[in-house]
PDB file of C-alpha atoms in Angstrom:
ATOM      1  CA  MET C   1     -29.379  47.755 138.531  1.00  0.00           C
ATOM      2  CA  THR C   2     -32.782  50.245 138.999  1.00  0.00           C
ATOM      3  CA  ASP C   3     -30.816  53.127 140.121  1.00  0.00           C
ATOM      4  CA  ALA C   4     -28.980  53.230 137.303  1.00  0.00           C
ATOM      5  CA  ARG C   5     -30.149  55.503 134.713  1.00  0.00           C
ATOM      6  CA  SER C   6     -31.426  54.562 131.254  1.00  0.00           C
ATOM      7  CA  ILE C   7     -31.780  54.621 127.746  1.00  0.00           C
ATOM      8  CA  LEU C   8     -33.422  52.984 124.911  1.00  0.00           C
ATOM      9  CA  VAL C   9     -30.877  53.021 122.044  1.00  0.00           C
ATOM     10  CA  THR C  10     -32.893  52.510 118.053  1.00  0.00           C
ATOM     11  CA  GLY C  11     -31.138  50.436 115.173  1.00  0.00           C
ATOM     12  CA  ALA C  12     -27.813  48.992 117.677  1.00  0.00           C
ATOM     13  CA  SER C  13     -27.686  45.904 116.001  1.00  0.00           C
ATOM     14  CA  SER C  14     -23.769  47.113 114.321  1.00  0.00           C
ATOM     15  CA  GLY C  15     -22.226  51.087 113.757  1.00  0.00           C
ATOM     16  CA  ILE C  16     -23.600  53.953 115.724  1.00  0.00           C
ATOM     17  CA  GLY C  17     -26.030  52.647 117.330  1.00  0.00           C
ATOM     18  CA  ARG C  18     -23.878  49.216 118.498  1.00  0.00           C
ATOM     19  CA  ASP C  19     -20.974  51.634 120.565  1.00  0.00           C
ATOM     20  CA  ALA C  20     -23.117  54.042 121.998  1.00  0.00           C
ATOM     21  CA  ALA C  21     -24.875  51.224 123.615  1.00  0.00           C
ATOM     22  CA  LEU C  22     -21.845  49.444 124.314  1.00  0.00           C
ATOM     23  CA  THR C  23     -19.690  52.493 125.822  1.00  0.00           C
ATOM     24  CA  LEU C  24     -22.961  53.392 128.101  1.00  0.00           C
ATOM     25  CA  LYS C  25     -23.305  50.302 129.314  1.00  0.00           C
ATOM     26  CA  ALA C  26     -19.907  50.279 130.332  1.00  0.00           C
ATOM     27  CA  ARG C  27     -20.501  53.610 131.715  1.00  0.00           C
ATOM     28  CA  GLY C  28     -23.226  52.508 133.944  1.00  0.00           C
ATOM     29  CA  TRP C  29     -26.095  52.913 131.966  1.00  0.00           C
ATOM     30  CA  ARG C  30     -28.730  50.498 132.123  1.00  0.00           C
ATOM     31  CA  VAL C  31     -29.245  49.529 128.248  1.00  0.00           C
ATOM     32  CA  PHE C  32     -32.444  49.285 126.670  1.00  0.00           C
ATOM     33  CA  ALA C  33     -30.519  48.254 122.924  1.00  0.00           C
ATOM     34  CA  THR C  34     -33.234  47.293 119.765  1.00  0.00           C
ATOM     35  CA  ALA C  35     -32.597  45.693 116.777  1.00  0.00           C
ATOM     36  CA  ARG C  36     -34.655  43.963 113.870  1.00  0.00           C
ATOM     37  CA  LYS C  37     -33.282  40.291 113.358  1.00  0.00           C
ATOM     38  CA  PRO C  38     -33.529  37.878 115.985  1.00  0.00           C
ATOM     39  CA  GLU C  39     -29.303  37.165 115.254  1.00  0.00           C
ATOM     40  CA  ASP C  40     -28.588  40.380 116.037  1.00  0.00           C
ATOM     41  CA  LEU C  41     -31.168  40.798 119.349  1.00  0.00           C
ATOM     42  CA  ALA C  42     -28.924  37.384 120.301  1.00  0.00           C
ATOM     43  CA  ALA C  43     -25.562  39.058 119.560  1.00  0.00           C
ATOM     44  CA  LEU C  44     -26.453  42.558 121.710  1.00  0.00           C
ATOM     45  CA  ALA C  45     -28.049  40.085 124.444  1.00  0.00           C
ATOM     46  CA  GLU C  46     -24.531  37.750 124.377  1.00  0.00           C
ATOM     47  CA  ALA C  47     -23.165  41.706 124.716  1.00  0.00           C
ATOM     48  CA  GLY C  48     -25.490  41.791 127.988  1.00  0.00           C
ATOM     49  CA  LEU C  49     -27.636  44.822 126.791  1.00  0.00           C
ATOM     50  CA  GLU C  50     -31.387  44.285 127.321  1.00  0.00           C
ATOM     51  CA  ALA C  51     -32.051  43.964 123.653  1.00  0.00           C
ATOM     52  CA  LEU C  52     -36.042  44.270 122.198  1.00  0.00           C
ATOM     53  CA  TYR C  53     -37.589  43.603 119.023  1.00  0.00           C
ATOM     54  CA  LEU C  54     -38.211  47.173 117.477  1.00  0.00           C
ATOM     55  CA  ASP C  55     -39.653  48.118 113.518  1.00  0.00           C
ATOM     56  CA  TYR C  56     -39.695  52.054 113.079  1.00  0.00           C
ATOM     57  CA  THR C  57     -42.316  51.157 109.809  1.00  0.00           C
ATOM     58  CA  ASP C  58     -44.319  48.831 112.502  1.00  0.00           C
ATOM     59  CA  GLU C  59     -46.103  51.226 114.817  1.00  0.00           C
ATOM     60  CA  ALA C  60     -46.845  48.002 116.983  1.00  0.00           C
ATOM     61  CA  SER C  61     -43.743  47.062 117.342  1.00  0.00           C
ATOM     62  CA  ILE C  62     -42.728  50.987 118.492  1.00  0.00           C
ATOM     63  CA  HIS C  63     -44.910  50.806 120.919  1.00  0.00           C
ATOM     64  CA  ALA C  64     -44.181  46.897 122.374  1.00  0.00           C
ATOM     65  CA  CYS C  65     -40.970  47.845 122.631  1.00  0.00           C
ATOM     66  CA  ALA C  66     -41.528  50.874 124.571  1.00  0.00           C
ATOM     67  CA  ASP C  67     -44.238  49.015 126.747  1.00  0.00           C
ATOM     68  CA  ALA C  68     -42.234  46.448 127.689  1.00  0.00           C
ATOM     69  CA  VAL C  69     -39.142  49.623 128.453  1.00  0.00           C
ATOM     70  CA  LEU C  70     -41.545  51.060 130.525  1.00  0.00           C
ATOM     71  CA  ALA C  71     -42.858  48.113 132.303  1.00  0.00           C
ATOM     72  CA  THR C  72     -39.183  47.139 133.327  1.00  0.00           C
ATOM     73  CA  THR C  73     -38.212  50.561 134.686  1.00  0.00           C
ATOM     74  CA  GLY C  74     -41.206  51.095 136.487  1.00  0.00           C
ATOM     75  CA  GLY C  75     -42.235  53.664 134.343  1.00  0.00           C
ATOM     76  CA  ARG C  76     -39.456  55.569 133.736  1.00  0.00           C
ATOM     77  CA  LEU C  77     -36.347  56.245 130.781  1.00  0.00           C
ATOM     78  CA  ASP C  78     -34.294  58.980 131.300  1.00  0.00           C
ATOM     79  CA  ALA C  79     -33.079  59.539 127.526  1.00  0.00           C
ATOM     80  CA  LEU C  80     -33.685  58.105 123.913  1.00  0.00           C
ATOM     81  CA  PHE C  81     -31.576  57.926 121.132  1.00  0.00           C
ATOM     82  CA  ASN C  82     -33.411  58.186 117.990  1.00  0.00           C
ATOM     83  CA  ASN C  83     -30.594  56.100 115.523  1.00  0.00           C
ATOM     84  CA  GLY C  84     -31.922  53.952 113.148  1.00  0.00           C
ATOM     85  CA  ALA C  85     -32.357  54.854 109.378  1.00  0.00           C
ATOM     86  CA  TYR C  86     -31.169  53.666 106.330  1.00  0.00           C
ATOM     87  CA  GLY C  87     -30.072  55.286 103.615  1.00  0.00           C
ATOM     88  CA  GLN C  88     -32.432  55.970 100.595  1.00  0.00           C
ATOM     89  CA  VAL C  89     -29.821  55.960  97.430  1.00  0.00           C
ATOM     90  CA  GLY C  90     -31.272  57.441  93.440  1.00  0.00           C
ATOM     91  CA  ALA C  91     -31.916  60.232  91.825  1.00  0.00           C
ATOM     92  CA  ILE C  92     -35.394  61.808  92.994  1.00  0.00           C
ATOM     93  CA  GLU C  93     -36.651  60.951  89.221  1.00  0.00           C
ATOM     94  CA  ASP C  94     -36.444  57.640  89.569  1.00  0.00           C
ATOM     95  CA  LEU C  95     -37.547  56.545  93.067  1.00  0.00           C
ATOM     96  CA  THR C  96     -41.310  55.725  93.190  1.00  0.00           C
ATOM     97  CA  THR C  97     -43.344  57.314  95.946  1.00  0.00           C
ATOM     98  CA  ASP C  98     -43.260  53.937  97.479  1.00  0.00           C
ATOM     99  CA  VAL C  99     -39.409  53.881  98.047  1.00  0.00           C
ATOM    100  CA  LEU C 100     -39.810  57.600  99.038  1.00  0.00           C
ATOM    101  CA  ARG C 101     -42.587  56.935 101.585  1.00  0.00           C
ATOM    102  CA  ARG C 102     -40.661  53.825 103.113  1.00  0.00           C
ATOM    103  CA  GLN C 103     -37.268  56.202 103.603  1.00  0.00           C
ATOM    104  CA  PHE C 104     -39.626  58.589 104.968  1.00  0.00           C
ATOM    105  CA  GLU C 105     -41.126  56.412 107.181  1.00  0.00           C
ATOM    106  CA  THR C 106     -37.685  54.239 108.489  1.00  0.00           C
ATOM    107  CA  ASN C 107     -36.065  57.742 108.995  1.00  0.00           C
ATOM    108  CA  VAL C 108     -39.209  60.022 110.501  1.00  0.00           C
ATOM    109  CA  LEU C 109     -42.330  59.089 111.432  1.00  0.00           C
ATOM    110  CA  GLY C 110     -41.658  55.689 112.914  1.00  0.00           C
ATOM    111  CA  TRP C 111     -38.904  58.312 114.893  1.00  0.00           C
ATOM    112  CA  HIS C 112     -42.055  60.366 115.350  1.00  0.00           C
ATOM    113  CA  THR C 113     -44.098  58.040 116.620  1.00  0.00           C
ATOM    114  CA  LEU C 114     -41.812  56.617 119.557  1.00  0.00           C
ATOM    115  CA  THR C 115     -40.494  59.516 120.312  1.00  0.00           C
ATOM    116  CA  ARG C 116     -43.909  61.201 121.546  1.00  0.00           C
ATOM    117  CA  ARG C 117     -44.591  57.699 123.283  1.00  0.00           C
ATOM    118  CA  ILE C 118     -41.443  58.406 125.180  1.00  0.00           C
ATOM    119  CA  VAL C 119     -41.960  62.699 125.982  1.00  0.00           C
ATOM    120  CA  PRO C 120     -44.805  62.418 128.659  1.00  0.00           C
ATOM    121  CA  VAL C 121     -42.422  59.984 130.197  1.00  0.00           C
ATOM    122  CA  MET C 122     -40.250  62.394 130.596  1.00  0.00           C
ATOM    123  CA  ARG C 123     -42.804  65.392 131.402  1.00  0.00           C
ATOM    124  CA  ALA C 124     -44.096  63.539 133.683  1.00  0.00           C
ATOM    125  CA  GLN C 125     -40.865  62.595 135.239  1.00  0.00           C
ATOM    126  CA  GLY C 126     -39.576  65.853 135.148  1.00  0.00           C
ATOM    127  CA  HIS C 127     -36.612  65.753 132.996  1.00  0.00           C
ATOM    128  CA  GLY C 128     -34.722  63.139 129.975  1.00  0.00           C
ATOM    129  CA  ARG C 129     -32.877  63.935 127.176  1.00  0.00           C
ATOM    130  CA  VAL C 130     -33.783  63.207 123.614  1.00  0.00           C
ATOM    131  CA  ILE C 131     -30.930  62.746 120.755  1.00  0.00           C
ATOM    132  CA  GLN C 132     -31.344  62.792 117.674  1.00  0.00           C
ATOM    133  CA  CYS C 133     -28.647  60.900 115.013  1.00  0.00           C
ATOM    134  CA  SER C 134     -28.662  63.725 112.204  1.00  0.00           C
ATOM    135  CA  SER C 135     -26.436  63.947 110.068  1.00  0.00           C
ATOM    136  CA  ILE C 136     -23.993  66.560 107.252  1.00  0.00           C
ATOM    137  CA  LEU C 137     -27.339  65.512 104.779  1.00  0.00           C
ATOM    138  CA  GLY C 138     -29.345  67.097 107.589  1.00  0.00           C
ATOM    139  CA  PHE C 139     -28.370  70.962 106.415  1.00  0.00           C
ATOM    140  CA  VAL C 140     -25.908  70.045 103.081  1.00  0.00           C
ATOM    141  CA  ALA C 141     -28.322  68.239  99.582  1.00  0.00           C
ATOM    142  CA  GLY C 142     -26.458  66.186  97.993  1.00  0.00           C
ATOM    143  CA  LYS C 143     -27.032  64.641  94.078  1.00  0.00           C
ATOM    144  CA  TYR C 144     -28.390  61.379  94.043  1.00  0.00           C
ATOM    145  CA  ARG C 145     -29.211  61.669  98.218  1.00  0.00           C
ATOM    146  CA  GLY C 146     -33.052  62.731  97.626  1.00  0.00           C
ATOM    147  CA  ALA C 147     -34.499  61.069  99.641  1.00  0.00           C
ATOM    148  CA  TYR C 148     -32.788  60.739 102.451  1.00  0.00           C
ATOM    149  CA  VAL C 149     -31.910  64.495 102.632  1.00  0.00           C
ATOM    150  CA  GLY C 150     -35.063  65.266 102.241  1.00  0.00           C
ATOM    151  CA  SER C 151     -35.735  62.798 105.791  1.00  0.00           C
ATOM    152  CA  LYS C 152     -32.832  64.231 107.326  1.00  0.00           C
ATOM    153  CA  PHE C 153     -34.304  67.930 106.317  1.00  0.00           C
ATOM    154  CA  ALA C 154     -37.595  66.961 107.368  1.00  0.00           C
ATOM    155  CA  LEU C 155     -36.156  65.629 111.478  1.00  0.00           C
ATOM    156  CA  GLU C 156     -33.660  68.298 111.751  1.00  0.00           C
ATOM    157  CA  GLY C 157     -36.651  70.783 111.242  1.00  0.00           C
ATOM    158  CA  LEU C 158     -39.217  68.340 113.276  1.00  0.00           C
ATOM    159  CA  THR C 159     -36.425  68.707 116.119  1.00  0.00           C
ATOM    160  CA  ASP C 160     -35.949  72.429 116.254  1.00  0.00           C
ATOM    161  CA  CYS C 161     -39.066  72.448 116.743  1.00  0.00           C
ATOM    162  CA  LEU C 162     -39.215  69.512 119.825  1.00  0.00           C
ATOM    163  CA  ARG C 163     -36.831  71.405 121.382  1.00  0.00           C
ATOM    164  CA  LEU C 164     -38.483  74.291 121.310  1.00  0.00           C
ATOM    165  CA  GLU C 165     -41.733  73.436 122.242  1.00  0.00           C
ATOM    166  CA  LEU C 166     -40.020  71.331 125.381  1.00  0.00           C
ATOM    167  CA  ALA C 167     -38.463  74.348 126.752  1.00  0.00           C
ATOM    168  CA  GLY C 168     -38.474  74.278 130.533  1.00  0.00           C
ATOM    169  CA  SER C 169     -40.545  70.950 130.857  1.00  0.00           C
ATOM    170  CA  GLY C 170     -36.729  69.442 131.932  1.00  0.00           C
ATOM    171  CA  ILE C 171     -36.388  67.041 128.530  1.00  0.00           C
ATOM    172  CA  GLN C 172     -33.081  68.350 126.328  1.00  0.00           C
ATOM    173  CA  VAL C 173     -33.303  67.759 123.125  1.00  0.00           C
ATOM    174  CA  ALA C 174     -30.316  67.769 120.714  1.00  0.00           C
ATOM    175  CA  LEU C 175     -29.293  66.610 117.481  1.00  0.00           C
ATOM    176  CA  ILE C 176     -26.514  64.819 116.461  1.00  0.00           C
ATOM    177  CA  GLU C 177     -24.650  65.449 112.618  1.00  0.00           C
ATOM    178  CA  PRO C 178     -22.612  63.102 111.232  1.00  0.00           C
ATOM    179  CA  GLY C 179     -19.830  63.537 108.065  1.00  0.00           C
ATOM    180  CA  PRO C 180     -18.143  59.644 107.602  1.00  0.00           C
ATOM    181  CA  ILE C 181     -18.192  57.782 109.592  1.00  0.00           C
ATOM    182  CA  ALA C 182     -17.233  53.545 109.105  1.00  0.00           C
ATOM    183  CA  THR C 183     -19.690  51.189 109.431  1.00  0.00           C
ATOM    184  CA  ARG C 184     -22.731  49.099 107.562  1.00  0.00           C
ATOM    185  CA  PHE C 185     -24.704  52.361 106.187  1.00  0.00           C
ATOM    186  CA  THR C 186     -22.918  52.603 102.910  1.00  0.00           C
ATOM    187  CA  GLN C 187     -22.715  48.822 102.238  1.00  0.00           C
ATOM    188  CA  ASN C 188     -26.549  49.196 103.551  1.00  0.00           C
ATOM    189  CA  ALA C 189     -27.605  52.096 100.665  1.00  0.00           C
ATOM    190  CA  LEU C 190     -25.968  50.015  98.040  1.00  0.00           C
ATOM    191  CA  ALA C 191     -27.972  46.695  98.452  1.00  0.00           C
ATOM    192  CA  ASN C 192     -31.054  49.091  99.068  1.00  0.00           C
ATOM    193  CA  PHE C 193     -29.675  51.231  95.598  1.00  0.00           C
ATOM    194  CA  HIS C 194     -29.448  47.695  93.593  1.00  0.00           C
ATOM    195  CA  ALA C 195     -32.992  47.036  94.790  1.00  0.00           C
ATOM    196  CA  THR C 196     -35.001  49.976  94.318  1.00  0.00           C
ATOM    197  CA  VAL C 197     -33.422  51.837  91.504  1.00  0.00           C
ATOM    198  CA  ASP C 198     -33.106  50.091  87.631  1.00  0.00           C
ATOM    199  CA  VAL C 199     -29.897  50.988  86.520  1.00  0.00           C
ATOM    200  CA  ASP C 200     -30.072  50.057  82.532  1.00  0.00           C
ATOM    201  CA  ALA C 201     -33.409  52.399  82.029  1.00  0.00           C
ATOM    202  CA  SER C 202     -32.140  55.233  84.294  1.00  0.00           C
ATOM    203  CA  LEU C 203     -30.907  59.012  82.271  1.00  0.00           C
ATOM    204  CA  HIS C 204     -28.373  58.768  84.576  1.00  0.00           C
ATOM    205  CA  ARG C 205     -26.581  55.515  84.614  1.00  0.00           C
ATOM    206  CA  GLU C 206     -23.506  56.299  83.282  1.00  0.00           C
ATOM    207  CA  GLU C 207     -23.213  58.630  86.338  1.00  0.00           C
ATOM    208  CA  TYR C 208     -24.275  55.696  88.648  1.00  0.00           C
ATOM    209  CA  GLN C 209     -22.117  53.413  86.827  1.00  0.00           C
ATOM    210  CA  SER C 210     -18.672  55.661  87.484  1.00  0.00           C
ATOM    211  CA  GLN C 211     -19.398  56.135  90.393  1.00  0.00           C
ATOM    212  CA  LEU C 212     -20.765  52.532  91.302  1.00  0.00           C
ATOM    213  CA  ALA C 213     -16.941  51.383  89.860  1.00  0.00           C
ATOM    214  CA  ARG C 214     -15.680  54.409  92.138  1.00  0.00           C
ATOM    215  CA  MET C 215     -17.413  52.771  95.657  1.00  0.00           C
ATOM    216  CA  GLN C 216     -16.276  49.618  94.849  1.00  0.00           C
ATOM    217  CA  GLY C 217     -12.880  49.831  93.208  1.00  0.00           C
ATOM    218  CA  THR C 218     -10.349  49.537  95.431  1.00  0.00           C
ATOM    219  CA  ARG C 219     -10.735  53.308  96.944  1.00  0.00           C
ATOM    220  CA  ARG C 220      -8.074  54.735  99.300  1.00  0.00           C
ATOM    221  CA  PRO C 221     -10.421  55.403 103.196  1.00  0.00           C
ATOM    222  CA  SER C 222     -11.053  59.069 103.351  1.00  0.00           C
ATOM    223  CA  ARG C 223      -9.003  61.329 105.799  1.00  0.00           C
ATOM    224  CA  PHE C 224     -12.180  62.500 107.542  1.00  0.00           C
ATOM    225  CA  LYS C 225     -13.511  59.361 107.422  1.00  0.00           C
ATOM    226  CA  LEU C 226     -13.791  58.772 111.641  1.00  0.00           C
ATOM    227  CA  GLY C 227     -14.738  55.376 114.214  1.00  0.00           C
ATOM    228  CA  PRO C 228     -18.233  55.079 115.063  1.00  0.00           C
ATOM    229  CA  GLU C 229     -16.923  55.427 118.654  1.00  0.00           C
ATOM    230  CA  ALA C 230     -16.389  59.814 117.743  1.00  0.00           C
ATOM    231  CA  VAL C 231     -20.038  60.149 117.358  1.00  0.00           C
ATOM    232  CA  THR C 232     -20.897  58.464 121.163  1.00  0.00           C
ATOM    233  CA  ALA C 233     -18.506  60.919 122.186  1.00  0.00           C
ATOM    234  CA  ALA C 234     -20.599  63.333 120.648  1.00  0.00           C
ATOM    235  CA  LEU C 235     -23.583  61.548 123.122  1.00  0.00           C
ATOM    236  CA  LEU C 236     -22.516  61.653 125.500  1.00  0.00           C
ATOM    237  CA  HIS C 237     -21.629  64.984 126.551  1.00  0.00           C
ATOM    238  CA  ALA C 238     -25.539  65.604 125.173  1.00  0.00           C
ATOM    239  CA  LEU C 239     -25.983  62.326 128.120  1.00  0.00           C
ATOM    240  CA  GLU C 240     -24.142  63.780 130.966  1.00  0.00           C
ATOM    241  CA  SER C 241     -23.378  67.439 130.423  1.00  0.00           C
ATOM    242  CA  PRO C 242     -25.852  70.045 132.927  1.00  0.00           C
ATOM    243  CA  ARG C 243     -25.224  72.273 129.426  1.00  0.00           C
ATOM    244  CA  PRO C 244     -25.594  70.198 126.284  1.00  0.00           C
ATOM    245  CA  ARG C 245     -25.752  71.898 122.960  1.00  0.00           C
ATOM    246  CA  LEU C 246     -27.847  72.057 120.666  1.00  0.00           C
ATOM    247  CA  ARG C 247     -26.515  70.732 117.252  1.00  0.00           C
ATOM    248  CA  TYR C 248     -23.010  68.625 117.557  1.00  0.00           C
ATOM    249  CA  ARG C 249     -21.092  68.413 114.047  1.00  0.00           C
ATOM    250  CA  VAL C 250     -19.363  64.940 113.517  1.00  0.00           C
ATOM    251  CA  THR C 251     -15.804  65.248 111.129  1.00  0.00           C
ATOM    252  CA  VAL C 252     -14.017  67.725 110.492  1.00  0.00           C
ATOM    253  CA  LEU C 253     -16.070  67.458 106.552  1.00  0.00           C
ATOM    254  CA  THR C 254     -18.810  67.951 108.730  1.00  0.00           C
ATOM    255  CA  LYS C 255     -17.943  71.330 110.658  1.00  0.00           C
ATOM    256  CA  ALA C 256     -16.081  73.046 107.121  1.00  0.00           C
ATOM    257  CA  ALA C 257     -19.746  72.545 105.813  1.00  0.00           C
ATOM    258  CA  ALA C 258     -20.885  74.103 108.373  1.00  0.00           C
ATOM    259  CA  LEU C 259     -19.309  77.515 107.605  1.00  0.00           C
ATOM    260  CA  MET C 260     -19.103  77.412 104.042  1.00  0.00           C
ATOM    261  CA  LYS C 261     -22.830  76.993 104.269  1.00  0.00           C
ATOM    262  CA  ARG C 262     -23.277  79.487 106.407  1.00  0.00           C
ATOM    263  CA  LEU C 263     -20.839  81.921 104.609  1.00  0.00           C
ATOM    264  CA  LEU C 264     -21.152  80.755 100.247  1.00  0.00           C
ATOM    265  CA  PRO C 265     -23.844  81.878  98.161  1.00  0.00           C
ATOM    266  CA  ALA C 266     -25.888  79.388  96.973  1.00  0.00           C
ATOM    267  CA  ARG C 267     -24.273  78.647  93.440  1.00  0.00           C
ATOM    268  CA  LEU C 268     -20.723  78.584  94.486  1.00  0.00           C
ATOM    269  CA  MET C 269     -21.977  75.952  97.243  1.00  0.00           C
ATOM    270  CA  ASP C 270     -23.983  74.067  94.454  1.00  0.00           C
ATOM    271  CA  GLY C 271     -20.726  74.328  91.975  1.00  0.00           C
ATOM    272  CA  LEU C 272     -18.511  73.056  95.317  1.00  0.00           C
ATOM    273  CA  ILE C 273     -20.830  69.782  96.285  1.00  0.00           C
ATOM    274  CA  ALA C 274     -21.072  68.745  91.899  1.00  0.00           C
ATOM    275  CA  ARG C 275     -17.525  69.197  91.573  1.00  0.00           C
ATOM    276  CA  ASN C 276     -17.502  66.580  94.672  1.00  0.00           C
ATOM    277  CA  SER C 277     -19.989  64.228  94.472  1.00  0.00           C
TER     278      SER C 277
END
């Protein structure tokens, strides 16, 4: 085990993170997988993963997790997959600053703290991979997604700068930009929305109610939605290829959105997004 390539995968309780962790373990990687809830940590350990507690909003837990990993590996780590995140839904004018702050604490600042802790380790060993799980909403905006969009736009900018600054260090940096993926993300986002937004008092009440009715009804699954294994496939290339891409766009919708953003005038792009939101 000490000779196996090692990776820290955050947000591994379900969905993308869990699929990635299990797949990497099956490929011979030594996988440290994080979660917050005791039952999720127990499930990860039962699956044969080295499970560790990490909460991106708790800086002490970030350092404790990193210290535990490095103590186990003798101070080395081959890769970091920043993945744990959540989606805050709601019109920008309905979100308090504290709600926005929590979104950035989890989706940006916690990632930054962990990455800063690991990069010196990778510099010292002369190699490493830092893979950031972004989103289609990391380069295209959407109504009622302002907090999440802002966090992912910020992540993309920080990651691009990090890649430039680490050139020549032996550390490769890549972004994965998934579109619709079959996970618990939407379910969790809806629960958080109900806890943080007063729908009845909002000027956007009717639109909220319309969208909620569609989301909670018997809709057909999107033909563009893929399973988490599609993201894992991109992650494997980013980790194992001698020349990883800078960005991995996962799902047809993500690739189409990137092309349209490059080719279409901004007002036309706004119109397309508004009609499909």
